[in-house]
Each structure stands twice: as C-alpha cells, then as structure tokens.
Amino acid sequence: MDEDIPELVDVAGVAPEVVEPTESVGETTNVAETSDKIVPATILTGYLGAGKTTLLNYILTANHGKRIAVIMNEFGDSQGIDQSLTSSHNGATVEEWLDLKNGCMCCTIKDKGLKAIESLMAQKGKFDYILLETTGLADPGQVASMLWTNEELGSEIRLDGVVTMVDAKHIIRQMGEHREDGMNDAQRQVAFADRVVVNKTDLATREQVLEIDEMISKINGAAQILHTQYGRVAIEDVLGIGAYANVDPEIRQKSYVHTIDTSIGTVMLSAPGRLRWSLVDEWIQELLWDGRVPGNEPNGEMQVMRLKARLAVADFVPVGSDQHYERATIVVQGVCEMYDAFVVPDTTGLTADVPYKLVLIGRNLPEQLLQKSWALLIEHSLIK
C-alpha cells in the first residue's frame, strides 16, 4: 500500500454516543470471538465523504467496551482526527500509539501501512481488534494482500473482513462513471467488500436506495448490505464479523442494471457433495494463477477479484501443516491470485439448506464456461 498512515489511541470515560440499530439486507453475523494470539483485522474503505470519519469518531470516543486499535490514513477523510493524535520529533512525524480513555488506541504515522501494523503488534495485548482505514481511492484488494503476504504478520493477524461505506446521494453516479482501463474505484471497492454500508439514506428516495442495492448486488452478490444515516453503525456490524471464516449462504443475483458496467458480476458454482480436494485445489490454481477457466485457453479479459467457497472435501491437508483430514468441511477465501483454505466445523451437513458452493466476484467472468468447467471437475472429483 503506497499511502501514508496515522497513529494509535485509547478511549474511556466518555459518554457513549447513541448508535441506532443498522438496517440490514441479509443475515447479520455475530461478533466473532477473538483469540489471545491472533487479532482480527477489518479493512474500512470508501470514498471521501462516505461517513468513515463519523464512524471513526464514534469508535475513538464512545464507551462501547471494546479495545480497538485504529490505523487511520491521514490523507483520507480522517484528517481532522489524525491531527490531534500526531506527535513530532525534530520536525518529523514518529510512530506513537496513544491510549484513549475508552480502552481503544489510535495511530497516525507517516510511514507505509505495513510499518504501522508491525509497530502496533509490538503492543499486542492492549487491543482485541484492528480497524485499518484506507484512503478514499485505495484498492482494498492490495491492502488485504499485504496482510496475507507478510508471513510474520500472518501468524498474529487474521483478516476479518472488508467493509465499504458508500454515500447514498452520490454512489449511483460514482459507480456509473466510465473508465477506459476497466472498473472504476467505487465498483472495485464494492467488489472486494464483505459488507457494504449505504450511508446517508435520508438524502435519497426509497427508489434510489433500491437502485443502489440492485447495483451493489449486481457487482457483488455475496456482500451483505446495511442501511444507515449519519454514519451510525453498530460496532458489531464492522468488527469481528468473521467474513473470512465463513461464507454467507445467501447469494443475491439481481436482474440487469443499466447504469453500471455489466461485465462486473458474481458467479455461483454449486457443489452437490464431497469432493477430492487435490482436484479442486488444482482447479482453483489454474483459475487464479493462470488467469483462465480451467481446461480453456486464457482470454486476457477475465479478472477474478474475490473467491469464496464452502466445500465438503476429502483428503485435505492445510498449507504448511502435516495434519491430514480424511473428510472435512473447509472454507476457501481468495483475493486476486492469492487464496487460503482452512477447516471449519460442519454444523449443517450435506443435506441441509446451507449449500456447499464456490462464489466468484470479478470482471468478464464467462459464466457458461465456468459452469461447464466446474461441472467437469464435479464429475471427476465427486465421491459417490
């Protein structure tokens, strides 16, 4: 990540701001339990003016009872907060984690994002969550990749989810802007999101809000949509959401929306039973690493941005582990070319209403070819 980042702060003793319940489109996930060793990190992104500053102000001042480390980008819309938390030494901004009264911390440092997080982890034990706010034009996929590719941080931090805030008054125009080189920044932020917070719904008509939901679902049918006003979002809606630990069973596939690039969308592939993991793994590698539909020639246009899957597999061995699972339920999470797979408790079973599936979010996804390729994989890997 090329943007500079601000410092940490701790909060307590301030009268809590009233946060009204957030209206949700889809099922809400409870706050995930945190580990003593692995800290969940949420990426907060969105255009300037979407409402990130209001949310950050609440986190840094209210008595919500959570210990949150907030890393803010001083060139983003959190600048007013950052200035009061930055300290200088010989004219240069230095890393300094400030403890706030409500138990939180805040950091505003002039350094690369990775340095900010490494500095934060030196104070591990003082916080339970990390919230990384990115600048308005930042690519959340690059930030997520940064956390995954750093082996040292990977053992201490778990990517918990990407939350994108959008302005209901302007997002229709922003997502409709044309770019010659592909999808625009608003579309990209929605595509990478696990949750999209539609803020300022009081400034839009009911019909406009419905159109916004339709546009978001067209790009990312797997993201949960929340409606709110004045940036009032419950902490539980943005932290500890466990988006990378599971896959939402509800995938919305809406009808055609004429105001956005129709090449961006979601493809869902169903898995009717238990699959041989080695064959599924090869299929995913060919898709993400070779940039082609497995069994077909690359066309140079397909772009997979997110991959999410919940599968029943056989003969699964986690990467970097010697443990062998003869049968397991796994979750696969991918961002661009990178992906990871891990075992999760199977609370549903193969005959339950929650289906096993693989979801792709991206641009120029050839759905018919993908379905045909996946069906061929099922034919060869399904354990009958």
PDB file of C-alpha atoms in Angstrom, residues 5 44 48 57 100 123 136 210 251 268 291:
ATOM      1  CA  ILE A   5      -0.852   6.081   7.659  1.00  0.00           C
ATOM      2  CA  LEU A  44     -12.602   0.049   6.190  1.00  0.00           C
ATOM      3  CA  LEU A  48     -14.199  10.716   0.853  1.00  0.00           C
ATOM      4  CA  ASN A  57     -15.069   9.393  15.809  1.00  0.00           C
ATOM      5  CA  LEU A 100      -7.618   6.570  24.820  1.00  0.00           C
ATOM      6  CA  GLN A 123       1.915  -3.586  21.801  1.00  0.00           C
ATOM      7  CA  GLY A 136     -10.758   7.187  -0.481  1.00  0.00           C
ATOM      8  CA  LEU A 210     -33.498   0.182  -4.025  1.00  0.00           C
ATOM      9  CA  ILE A 251     -26.014 -15.086  -2.774  1.00  0.00           C
ATOM     10  CA  MET A 268     -22.019 -19.085  -8.087  1.00  0.00           C
ATOM     11  CA  GLY A 291      -5.884 -16.464 -15.281  1.00  0.00           C
TER      12      GLY A 291
END
